[in-house]
Coordinates of C-alpha atoms in Angstrom, one line a residue:
X1 CA 22.3 2.8 -8.2
X2 CA 22.1 2.4 -11.8
X3 CA 19.4 0.1 -12.6
X4 CA 19.2 -2.5 -15.9
X5 CA 16.2 -2.1 -17.9
X6 CA 15.0 -5.4 -18.7
X7 CA 12.5 -5.0 -21.5
X8 CA 10.0 -8.3 -21.2
X9 CA 9.4 -10.0 -24.7
X10 CA 6.1 -11.3 -26.3
X11 CA 4.6 -14.1 -28.6
X12 CA 3.7 -11.5 -31.3
X13 CA 1.7 -14.3 -32.8
X14 CA -0.5 -14.7 -29.4
X15 CA -0.8 -11.2 -28.8
X16 CA -2.8 -10.5 -32.7
X17 CA -4.8 -14.0 -31.6
X18 CA -5.9 -12.0 -28.3
X19 CA -6.4 -8.8 -30.4
X20 CA -8.5 -10.3 -33.0
X21 CA -10.5 -12.9 -30.6
X22 CA -10.6 -10.2 -27.2
X23 CA -11.8 -7.3 -29.5
X24 CA -9.0 -5.2 -27.8
X25 CA -6.4 -2.9 -29.2
X26 CA -3.1 -4.4 -30.2
X27 CA -1.5 -2.3 -26.8
X28 CA -4.0 -4.1 -24.5
X29 CA -3.5 -7.5 -25.9
X30 CA 0.4 -7.4 -25.5
X31 CA -0.1 -6.1 -21.6
X32 CA -2.7 -8.4 -21.2
X33 CA -0.3 -11.2 -22.5
X34 CA 2.8 -9.9 -20.4
X35 CA 0.6 -10.4 -17.4
X36 CA -0.2 -13.7 -18.0
X37 CA -3.8 -13.0 -18.9
X38 CA -4.5 -15.2 -22.1
X39 CA -7.4 -17.3 -22.0
X40 CA -10.4 -15.7 -23.5
X41 CA -13.2 -15.9 -20.2
X42 CA -10.4 -14.8 -18.2
X43 CA -9.4 -12.0 -19.8
X44 CA -13.4 -10.8 -20.2
X45 CA -13.6 -11.2 -16.4
X46 CA -10.9 -9.1 -16.1
X47 CA -11.8 -6.6 -18.3
X48 CA -15.5 -6.3 -17.3
X49 CA -14.5 -6.7 -13.4
X50 CA -18.2 -7.5 -12.5
X51 CA -18.9 -6.6 -8.7
X52 CA -21.1 -9.7 -8.9
X53 CA -17.9 -11.6 -9.4
X54 CA -17.0 -10.7 -5.9
X55 CA -16.8 -13.7 -3.3
X56 CA -19.8 -14.1 -0.9
X57 CA -18.5 -13.3 2.8
X58 CA -19.3 -16.7 4.1
X59 CA -16.6 -18.1 2.1
X60 CA -14.1 -16.9 3.5
X61 CA -12.7 -19.3 6.9
X62 CA -14.3 -18.6 9.8
X63 CA -16.6 -16.2 8.9
X64 CA -19.9 -18.0 9.4
X65 CA -18.8 -18.6 13.0
X66 CA -17.7 -15.2 13.6
X67 CA -21.0 -13.3 12.3
X68 CA -23.2 -15.6 14.4
X69 CA -21.2 -14.5 17.9
X70 CA -21.5 -10.9 16.7
X71 CA -25.1 -11.3 15.9
X72 CA -25.7 -13.3 19.5
X73 CA -23.9 -10.9 21.1
X74 CA -25.8 -7.7 19.8
X75 CA -29.4 -10.1 20.6
X76 CA -27.8 -10.4 24.1
X77 CA -27.4 -6.5 24.5
X78 CA -23.9 -7.4 25.2
X79 CA -21.3 -4.7 24.8
X80 CA -18.7 -5.2 22.3
X81 CA -15.0 -3.9 21.2
X82 CA -13.5 -4.1 18.2
X83 CA -10.1 -3.8 18.5
X84 CA -8.0 -2.4 15.7
X85 CA -4.7 -1.4 13.9
X86 CA -2.8 1.9 13.8
X87 CA -2.7 2.2 10.0
X88 CA -4.7 3.1 7.3
X89 CA -5.7 -0.6 6.6
X90 CA -6.5 -1.0 10.6
X91 CA -8.6 2.2 10.8
X92 CA -11.0 1.7 7.8
X93 CA -11.0 -1.9 9.1
X94 CA -12.1 -1.0 12.5
X95 CA -14.6 1.7 11.0
X96 CA -16.0 -0.8 8.5
X97 CA -16.9 -3.1 11.8
X98 CA -18.1 -0.5 14.2
X99 CA -20.4 1.1 11.7
X100 CA -21.8 -2.4 11.0
X101 CA -22.6 -3.5 14.4
X102 CA -24.1 0.0 15.2
X103 CA -26.2 -0.5 12.3
X104 CA -27.3 -4.1 13.4
X105 CA -28.4 -2.2 16.5
X106 CA -24.9 -3.4 18.6
X107 CA -23.4 -1.9 21.8
X108 CA -19.5 -1.2 20.1
X109 CA -16.7 1.1 21.1
X110 CA -13.7 0.5 19.5
X111 CA -9.6 0.3 20.9
X112 CA -6.7 1.6 18.5
X113 CA -3.1 0.8 20.4
X114 CA -0.7 4.0 20.6
X115 CA 2.1 3.3 18.0
X116 CA 5.1 4.3 20.1
X117 CA 3.7 3.5 23.4
X118 CA 1.7 -0.1 23.1
X119 CA 3.4 -1.2 19.8
X120 CA 1.4 -3.7 17.0
X121 CA -1.6 -5.7 18.3
X122 CA -3.3 -7.1 20.9
X123 CA -1.6 -6.7 24.7
X124 CA -2.6 -7.8 28.2
X125 CA -3.0 -4.0 29.6
X126 CA -5.5 -3.0 26.7
X127 CA -7.4 -6.3 27.2
X128 CA -7.7 -5.6 30.9
X129 CA -8.9 -1.9 30.3
X130 CA -11.5 -3.2 28.1
X131 CA -12.8 -5.9 30.2
X132 CA -13.0 -3.4 32.9
X133 CA -15.5 -1.7 30.8
X134 CA -17.8 -4.7 31.0
X135 CA -17.1 -5.7 27.8
X136 CA -17.8 -9.3 26.9
X137 CA -16.9 -9.8 23.5
X138 CA -13.7 -8.5 21.4
X139 CA -13.1 -8.5 17.9
X140 CA -10.1 -7.6 16.6
X141 CA -9.3 -6.6 13.1
X142 CA -5.8 -6.6 11.3
X143 CA -4.0 -7.9 14.2
X144 CA -4.2 -11.2 16.8
X145 CA -3.3 -14.1 14.4
X146 CA -0.3 -14.2 16.8
X147 CA -1.6 -13.1 20.0
X148 CA -1.6 -16.8 21.6
X149 CA -0.5 -15.0 25.2
X150 CA -3.2 -12.2 24.9
X151 CA -5.5 -14.8 24.0
X152 CA -5.3 -16.7 27.3
X153 CA -5.2 -13.2 29.0
X154 CA -8.9 -12.5 27.2
X155 CA -10.4 -16.0 28.3
X156 CA -9.1 -15.7 32.1
X157 CA -11.0 -12.2 32.4
X158 CA -14.2 -14.2 30.8
X159 CA -13.9 -12.6 27.5
X160 CA -14.6 -13.8 24.4
X161 CA -12.2 -13.3 21.2
X162 CA -13.3 -12.8 17.8
X163 CA -9.9 -12.8 15.5
X164 CA -9.9 -11.2 12.2
X165 CA -6.7 -11.6 10.5
X166 CA -4.4 -11.4 7.5
X167 CA -1.0 -11.5 8.6
X168 CA 1.3 -14.7 8.8
X169 CA 0.0 -17.2 11.0
X170 CA 2.8 -19.3 13.2
X171 CA 2.9 -22.7 14.1
X172 CA 0.0 -22.6 16.5
X173 CA -3.3 -20.6 16.9
X174 CA -4.6 -18.6 20.1
X175 CA -7.7 -19.5 21.4
X176 CA -10.3 -18.1 20.4
X177 CA -14.4 -18.1 19.8
X178 CA -13.9 -17.6 15.9
X179 CA -11.0 -17.1 13.7
X180 CA -11.1 -15.2 10.4
X181 CA -8.0 -15.4 7.8
X182 CA -7.6 -16.5 4.5
X183 CA -4.6 -18.6 5.4
X184 CA -7.2 -21.0 7.4
X185 CA -8.6 -22.6 3.8
X186 CA -8.0 -26.3 3.0
X187 CA -6.7 -24.9 -0.2
X188 CA -4.9 -21.6 -1.6
X189 CA -7.9 -19.8 -2.6
X190 CA -6.5 -17.1 -4.8
X191 CA -9.2 -14.6 -5.1
X192 CA -9.5 -14.5 -1.2
X193 CA -5.7 -15.1 -0.3
X194 CA -4.1 -11.7 -0.9
X195 CA -6.9 -9.7 1.2
X196 CA -6.1 -7.0 3.3
X197 CA -7.5 -6.5 7.3
X198 CA -10.0 -3.9 5.8
X199 CA -10.8 -6.9 2.7
X200 CA -11.5 -9.5 5.9
X201 CA -13.7 -6.5 7.8
X202 CA -15.6 -6.5 4.6
X203 CA -16.1 -9.8 4.2
X204 CA -17.4 -10.2 7.7
X205 CA -19.5 -7.0 7.7
X206 CA -21.5 -8.4 4.5
X207 CA -22.1 -11.7 6.7
X208 CA -23.2 -9.7 9.7
X209 CA -25.9 -7.9 7.2
X210 CA -27.3 -11.2 5.6
X211 CA -28.0 -12.4 9.4
X212 CA -29.1 -9.6 10.9
X213 CA -31.8 -9.1 8.1
X214 CA -32.4 -13.0 7.9
X215 CA -31.8 -12.7 4.2
X216 CA -28.8 -13.1 1.4
X217 CA -30.5 -10.3 0.0
X218 CA -30.0 -7.5 2.2
X219 CA -32.5 -4.6 2.1
X220 CA -31.5 -1.1 1.2
X221 CA -30.1 0.5 4.6
X222 CA -27.5 -2.5 4.7
X223 CA -26.9 -2.3 0.8
X224 CA -26.2 1.5 1.2
X225 CA -24.0 0.7 4.5
X226 CA -22.2 -2.2 2.6
X227 CA -21.4 0.0 -0.5
X228 CA -20.1 2.7 2.1
X229 CA -17.8 -0.2 3.5
X230 CA -16.6 -1.0 -0.2
X231 CA -15.1 2.0 -0.4
X232 CA -13.5 2.3 2.9
X233 CA -12.2 -1.3 2.2
X234 CA -10.3 0.0 -1.0
X235 CA -8.6 2.4 0.6
X236 CA -7.3 0.0 3.3
X237 CA -6.7 -2.2 0.3
X238 CA -4.2 0.2 -1.6
X239 CA -2.6 1.3 1.7
X240 CA -1.3 -1.8 2.5
X241 CA -0.1 -2.8 -1.1
X242 CA -1.9 -6.1 -1.0
X243 CA -1.8 -7.5 -4.8
X244 CA -4.8 -6.4 -6.7
X245 CA -5.8 -9.3 -8.0
X246 CA -8.8 -11.4 -7.3
X247 CA -11.4 -10.2 -4.8
X248 CA -8.9 -7.1 -3.7
X249 CA -9.4 -6.2 -7.5
X250 CA -12.5 -5.5 -7.6
X251 CA -13.0 -3.9 -3.9
X252 CA -10.5 -1.3 -5.4
X253 CA -12.2 -0.8 -8.8
X254 CA -15.9 -0.6 -7.4
X255 CA -14.9 0.7 -4.0
X256 CA -13.2 3.8 -5.8
X257 CA -16.2 5.0 -7.5
X258 CA -18.3 4.5 -4.1
X259 CA -15.5 6.6 -1.9
X260 CA -16.5 9.7 -4.6
X261 CA -20.6 8.8 -4.7
X262 CA -20.9 7.9 -0.9
X263 CA -18.7 7.9 1.5
X264 CA -18.3 9.0 5.1
X265 CA -18.2 12.6 6.5
X266 CA -14.4 12.4 7.5
X267 CA -13.3 11.0 4.1
X268 CA -15.6 13.6 2.3
X269 CA -13.5 16.1 3.9
X270 CA -10.3 14.8 3.4
X271 CA -11.2 14.7 -0.4
X272 CA -11.6 18.4 -0.1
X273 CA -8.1 19.4 1.8
X274 CA -6.6 16.9 -0.9
X275 CA -8.8 18.6 -4.0
X276 CA -9.8 15.4 -4.9
X277 CA -13.5 16.1 -5.0
X278 CA -13.1 17.9 -8.1
X279 CA -11.8 15.1 -10.0
X280 CA -14.7 13.3 -11.8
X281 CA -13.2 9.7 -10.5
X282 CA -10.7 8.9 -8.6
X283 CA -7.7 6.5 -9.2
X284 CA -5.8 4.0 -6.7
X285 CA -2.8 6.3 -7.0
X286 CA -5.0 9.0 -5.6
X287 CA -5.5 6.7 -2.6
X288 CA -1.9 5.8 -2.2
X289 CA -0.5 9.1 -2.7
X290 CA -3.1 11.1 -0.9
X291 CA -5.5 9.6 1.2
X292 CA -3.6 6.8 2.5
X293 CA -0.8 9.0 3.8
X294 CA -3.0 11.1 5.7
X295 CA -4.5 8.6 7.4
X296 CA -1.5 6.9 8.4
X297 CA 0.5 10.0 9.5
X298 CA -2.3 9.9 12.4
X299 CA -1.0 6.2 13.0
X300 CA 2.5 7.3 13.0
X301 CA 2.1 9.9 14.9
X302 CA 0.2 8.3 17.4
X303 CA -3.2 9.5 17.0
X304 CA -4.8 6.6 15.2
X305 CA -7.7 6.6 17.5
X306 CA -8.2 10.0 16.0
X307 CA -7.8 8.7 12.2
X308 CA -10.7 6.3 13.4
X309 CA -13.1 9.0 14.8
X310 CA -12.6 10.9 11.6
X311 CA -14.0 7.6 9.5
X312 CA -17.0 6.9 12.2
X313 CA -18.2 10.1 12.9
X314 CA -21.6 11.3 11.2
X315 CA -21.0 14.9 12.0
X316 CA -19.8 17.3 9.4
X317 CA -18.7 19.8 12.1
X318 CA -16.7 17.1 14.3
X319 CA -15.4 15.5 10.3
X320 CA -14.1 19.1 9.0
X321 CA -12.2 19.7 12.3
X322 CA -10.7 16.1 12.5
X323 CA -9.8 15.9 8.5
X324 CA -8.2 19.2 9.1
X325 CA -5.8 18.1 12.1
X326 CA -5.0 15.1 10.3
X327 CA -3.7 17.1 7.3
X328 CA -1.8 19.1 9.4
X329 CA -0.2 16.1 11.2
X330 CA 0.5 14.7 7.5
X331 CA 2.8 17.7 7.1
X332 CA 4.6 17.4 10.1
X333 CA 5.1 13.2 9.1
X334 CA 6.4 14.7 6.1
X335 CA 9.0 17.2 7.6
X336 CA 10.0 14.2 10.2
X337 CA 10.7 11.7 7.1
X338 CA 12.4 14.3 4.9
X339 CA 14.9 14.4 7.8
X340 CA 15.1 11.0 8.9
X341 CA 15.8 10.3 5.1
X342 CA 18.5 12.6 4.5
X343 CA 20.1 11.3 7.7
X344 CA 19.9 7.8 6.4
X345 CA 21.1 8.4 3.0
X346 CA 24.4 10.3 4.3
X347 CA 25.1 7.5 6.3
X348 CA 24.7 5.0 4.1
X349 CA 26.8 7.0 1.0
X350 CA 29.7 7.6 3.7
X351 CA 30.2 4.1 5.0
X352 CA 29.3 2.6 1.8
X353 CA 26.5 0.5 3.5
X354 CA 24.9 -0.2 0.0
X355 CA 28.3 -2.6 -1.1
X356 CA 26.5 -4.7 1.6
X357 CA 23.8 -7.7 1.1
X358 CA 21.5 -5.6 3.5
X359 CA 20.9 -2.3 5.3
X360 CA 20.7 -1.5 8.9
X361 CA 20.8 1.7 10.4
X362 CA 20.2 2.7 14.0
X363 CA 20.0 6.1 15.7
X364 CA 18.5 8.1 18.5
X365 CA 16.2 11.1 18.1
X366 CA 14.6 9.3 14.8
X367 CA 10.9 9.5 15.1
X368 CA 9.4 5.5 15.4
X369 CA 6.5 6.9 13.2
X370 CA 8.2 7.5 9.9
X371 CA 11.0 5.0 9.9
X372 CA 8.8 2.2 7.9
X373 CA 8.6 4.8 4.9
X374 CA 12.1 5.5 5.2
X375 CA 13.1 1.6 5.4
X376 CA 11.1 1.2 2.1
X377 CA 12.5 4.0 0.2
X378 CA 15.6 3.1 1.0
X379 CA 15.0 -0.7 -0.4
X380 CA 13.7 0.7 -3.3
X381 CA 16.5 3.0 -4.2
X382 CA 19.6 0.6 -3.1
X383 CA 17.8 -2.7 -3.6
X384 CA 18.5 -3.9 -0.6
X385 CA 16.4 -5.5 2.3
X386 CA 16.7 -2.7 4.7
X387 CA 16.0 -2.3 8.5
X388 CA 15.7 1.3 10.0
X389 CA 16.1 1.2 14.3
X390 CA 14.6 4.1 16.5
X391 CA 16.4 4.2 19.6
X392 CA 14.6 5.7 22.6
X393 CA 16.6 8.8 23.8
X394 CA 16.3 7.8 27.2
X395 CA 16.9 4.0 26.5
X396 CA 14.3 3.1 28.9
X397 CA 12.5 1.1 26.5
X398 CA 13.5 -1.4 23.5
X399 CA 14.6 0.4 20.4
X400 CA 11.5 0.3 17.7
X401 CA 12.4 -1.0 13.9
X402 CA 10.8 -1.6 10.5
X403 CA 11.9 -3.4 7.7
X404 CA 11.0 -3.3 4.0
X405 CA 12.4 -6.6 1.9
X406 CA 14.0 -6.2 -1.7
X407 CA 16.2 -8.9 -3.6
X408 CA 13.4 -11.2 -2.7
X409 CA 14.3 -11.2 0.7
X410 CA 11.2 -12.9 3.2
X411 CA 11.5 -10.7 5.8
X412 CA 9.0 -12.9 8.4
X413 CA 11.7 -15.8 7.9
X414 CA 14.8 -13.6 8.1
X415 CA 13.3 -12.0 11.0
X416 CA 12.6 -15.2 12.4
X417 CA 16.2 -16.3 12.0
X418 CA 17.6 -13.5 14.2
X419 CA 14.7 -13.6 16.7
X420 CA 17.0 -14.7 19.5
X421 CA 18.5 -10.9 19.6
X422 CA 15.2 -9.5 19.4
X423 CA 12.2 -8.9 21.6
X424 CA 9.6 -9.3 19.4
X425 CA 9.0 -9.5 15.4
X426 CA 6.0 -9.9 13.0
X427 CA 4.7 -8.7 9.9
X428 CA 4.7 -10.1 6.3
X429 CA 7.2 -11.4 4.0
X430 CA 7.8 -7.5 2.5
X431 CA 7.4 -5.6 5.5
X432 CA 7.8 -6.3 9.0
X433 CA 8.1 -4.6 12.6
X434 CA 10.6 -5.2 15.3
X435 CA 11.6 -4.6 19.2
X436 CA 15.0 -4.7 19.9
X437 CA 17.3 -3.8 23.2
X438 CA 20.2 -1.3 22.1
X439 CA 22.9 -3.2 23.0
X440 CA 21.9 -6.0 20.7
X441 CA 21.8 -3.8 17.3
X442 CA 25.1 -4.2 16.6
X443 CA 24.7 -8.0 16.8
X444 CA 21.2 -8.2 14.8
X445 CA 22.6 -6.4 12.4
X446 CA 25.5 -9.1 11.7
X447 CA 23.1 -11.3 11.8
X448 CA 20.6 -10.1 9.1
X449 CA 23.4 -9.4 6.8
X450 CA 24.4 -12.4 7.1
X451 CA 21.3 -14.1 6.3
X452 CA 20.6 -11.7 3.3
X453 CA 24.1 -12.8 1.7
X454 CA 23.0 -16.4 2.7
X455 CA 19.8 -15.8 0.4
X456 CA 20.8 -13.6 -2.4
X457 CA 23.1 -13.4 -5.3
X458 CA 25.1 -10.3 -6.9
X459 CA 22.8 -10.8 -9.4
X460 CA 19.8 -10.6 -7.5
X461 CA 21.3 -7.0 -5.7
X462 CA 21.5 -5.9 -8.8
X463 CA 18.6 -3.4 -9.2
X464 CA 16.4 -3.9 -12.1
X465 CA 13.5 -2.0 -14.1
X466 CA 10.8 -4.1 -16.2
X467 CA 9.8 -2.2 -19.3
X468 CA 6.6 -3.6 -20.7
X469 CA 7.6 -2.3 -24.5
X470 CA 9.6 0.4 -26.2
X471 CA 7.2 3.2 -27.6
X472 CA 8.3 6.3 -29.7
X473 CA 6.6 9.4 -28.1
X474 CA 4.2 10.1 -30.9
X475 CA 2.3 6.7 -30.5
X476 CA 1.3 8.0 -27.1
X477 CA -2.1 9.5 -27.8
X478 CA -4.8 10.4 -25.9
X479 CA -7.1 7.9 -27.0
X480 CA -4.0 5.1 -26.4
X481 CA -3.7 6.3 -23.0
X482 CA -7.0 6.1 -21.8
X483 CA -7.0 2.6 -23.2
X484 CA -4.7 1.6 -20.8
X485 CA -7.6 2.1 -18.2
X486 CA -9.2 -0.9 -19.1
X487 CA -6.3 -2.8 -16.9
X488 CA -6.7 -0.5 -13.7
X489 CA -6.4 -0.1 -10.7
X490 CA -3.1 -0.5 -11.0
X491 CA -1.1 -1.3 -7.7
X492 CA 0.9 -4.2 -6.3
X493 CA 0.6 -7.1 -8.9
X494 CA -1.0 -5.0 -11.3
X495 CA 1.5 -2.0 -12.0
X496 CA 0.7 0.7 -13.9
X497 CA 2.9 0.0 -17.6
X498 CA 5.6 0.9 -17.7
X499 CA 7.3 2.0 -21.0
X500 CA 10.8 3.6 -22.7
X501 CA 11.6 5.6 -25.3
X502 CA 15.0 6.2 -26.8
X503 CA 17.2 8.7 -27.9
X504 CA 15.0 11.7 -26.4
X505 CA 16.8 15.4 -25.6
X506 CA 15.4 18.1 -23.3
X507 CA 13.3 20.8 -24.6
X508 CA 13.8 23.5 -21.8
X509 CA 16.0 23.1 -18.6
X510 CA 14.7 21.0 -15.9
X511 CA 13.1 22.4 -12.6
X512 CA 12.9 21.2 -9.2
X513 CA 9.4 21.3 -7.9
X514 CA 7.2 20.6 -4.7
X515 CA 8.0 21.1 -1.3
X516 CA 11.6 20.9 -0.7
X517 CA 12.3 20.8 -4.3
X518 CA 12.1 17.6 -4.2
X519 CA 10.7 16.6 -7.2
X520 CA 11.7 17.1 -10.9
X521 CA 9.7 18.8 -14.1
X522 CA 10.8 18.7 -17.3
X523 CA 10.2 19.0 -21.2
X524 CA 11.5 16.1 -23.3
X525 CA 11.6 16.1 -27.3
X526 CA 11.8 13.3 -29.9
X527 CA 11.6 14.4 -33.0
X528 CA 8.8 17.0 -33.5
X529 CA 6.7 15.4 -30.3
X530 CA 7.2 17.3 -27.0
X531 CA 6.2 15.9 -23.6
X532 CA 5.7 17.2 -20.3
X533 CA 7.6 14.7 -17.7
X534 CA 7.5 14.7 -13.5
X535 CA 9.6 12.4 -11.6
X536 CA 9.1 12.4 -7.9
X537 CA 11.5 12.3 -5.7
X538 CA 14.3 12.9 -8.2
X539 CA 15.1 16.2 -8.2
X540 CA 18.9 15.5 -8.0
X541 CA 18.4 14.5 -12.0
X542 CA 18.5 18.3 -12.4
X543 CA 22.3 18.4 -12.0
X544 CA 22.7 15.4 -14.1
X545 CA 21.1 16.0 -17.2
X546 CA 22.5 17.5 -19.9
X547 CA 20.9 20.1 -22.8
X548 CA 22.5 18.5 -26.0
X549 CA 23.2 14.9 -24.6
X550 CA 20.6 12.4 -26.2
X551 CA 19.0 9.6 -23.4
X552 CA 16.3 7.3 -23.0
X553 CA 13.7 7.5 -20.6
X554 CA 11.6 4.5 -18.9
X555 CA 8.1 5.9 -17.9
X556 CA 4.3 5.5 -16.9
X557 CA 2.0 7.4 -19.3
X558 CA -0.7 9.3 -17.3
X559 CA -3.4 11.7 -18.1
X560 CA -3.1 15.2 -16.9
X561 CA -6.8 16.9 -16.2
X562 CA -7.0 20.5 -15.6
X563 CA -9.7 22.9 -16.1
X564 CA -11.2 21.1 -18.3
X565 CA -8.2 20.0 -20.7
X566 CA -6.6 16.6 -20.9
X567 CA -3.6 15.4 -22.1
X568 CA -0.5 13.1 -21.9
X569 CA 2.0 13.4 -19.4
X570 CA 4.7 10.8 -18.3
X571 CA 5.6 9.7 -14.7
X572 CA 9.8 9.6 -15.2
X573 CA 10.7 6.3 -13.4
X574 CA 14.3 6.1 -14.6
X575 CA 16.6 7.7 -17.3
X576 CA 20.1 6.9 -18.8
X577 CA 22.4 8.1 -21.4
X578 CA 21.5 7.0 -24.7
X579 CA 22.2 3.7 -25.5
X580 CA 21.9 4.4 -29.6
X581 CA 24.0 6.8 -29.2
X582 CA 26.3 5.1 -27.4
X583 CA 26.8 2.1 -29.3
X584 CA 28.2 4.5 -32.6
X585 CA 30.9 6.1 -30.5

């Protein structure tokens, strides 16, 4: 579906003023203005991103009471169970608290639900199993805020419950010894509001370390642990696609450094397998495209326990074996994902489902662990909120669905609107999950599409690409692109800058690359300047681009480092027939 490019306007006089006062390059000044960062102290904080600006753990609502309860259990010799989640955010959050409680001298184990058998969050059967082992305190990470019935079960079994979560809160809160959640603040705290599960766990671990040592300034061992935990939290933050602003940006910016210099054995092994260990630095994209998918693969294929073990083991040999196994799981996940993606695309095209306000697909044989990834790709490709539903082959249990948003649809509200047709649902504004009986899928499809139709317009359903500026290729020098890294880490709400260039041509024939030839590599030329481009997941463009046809490109400039050489390359996001040439016809 063709996207409408929107080149953002900017105030040239304001750009010039910021360039002069902040002492930054013109391109950085323009990008700061486009991001709404125009106050000089704010600009300096943003560009410096000092770790000392990270908000103390006790400022997060609920941390003080939760940390006190955990220290009390540790001092009393009572066993503790950390109850996690099966995605990368949940795994890293679990590992942070397990390692923290171990360091404080506590008896601790962890439980992570199986995605296929247990589903998301707390469940009564698991609580009974944990209680039967003599556990008197359960600490949830990345789940639990909506578990009212399960909290009552824990209480009936004499088990204290501490909930740490960041998901959408309902009208009522579960009964617990403590609840740690950014949404409990008296007023919205922008620095804390976007924390993921691992970010919340990091704040709690920080305060536990302070109470364990009896000082706000912790000793060397605890400081070393917190820096390692910062790296784990950075992985969870990027993986959960939360906004990289406020504390999230500080966690990722500094966590990337400690992933390289001071991480756990399991991550060291993943760095080797992904060949990131040779990079002088890591980027948020390295997490998003290499580390996080491997951790998520373990959860998607029902092996989340091994993902947590990878992050908590101190045995180099065990870490190596687990990393290799999870690496292989990721290859299996990739194969399953491609199969579902192909089937979903065929269904959409053959029935013109992209002409509707939303897309709801359901099929037997789809693996429930990969439908969320495919839903995200469909939502991005067709600019429609998308629900993918995997129907149980034997239909002995409810079908499982994953939803991803587009067009500004609030998925949490959309699924609540359809809740009478669902067994359960939950999640975020942008991503959610559900369970549904097979016989209700058709009715749900109609209701969900109707909701999307009522809450979007035809204009909103037209896909767009926001472009920061038009830049001739000869301006993309190594120095200029290096300057862009001042704005890193890039991710949600702080994306890598997008530029466009007009009237370029192919310098060589495009090549399909990567596993399954899904990606595209090409050389483009503008006047005397040639540059290499890579378009991920867009191999089909090879058959659409013509050798002598001028076209425009939208891209993100990157620096490719190989064997000591550094050069600028472009990550191609979109292309269109040259608008200048078209206007002259």
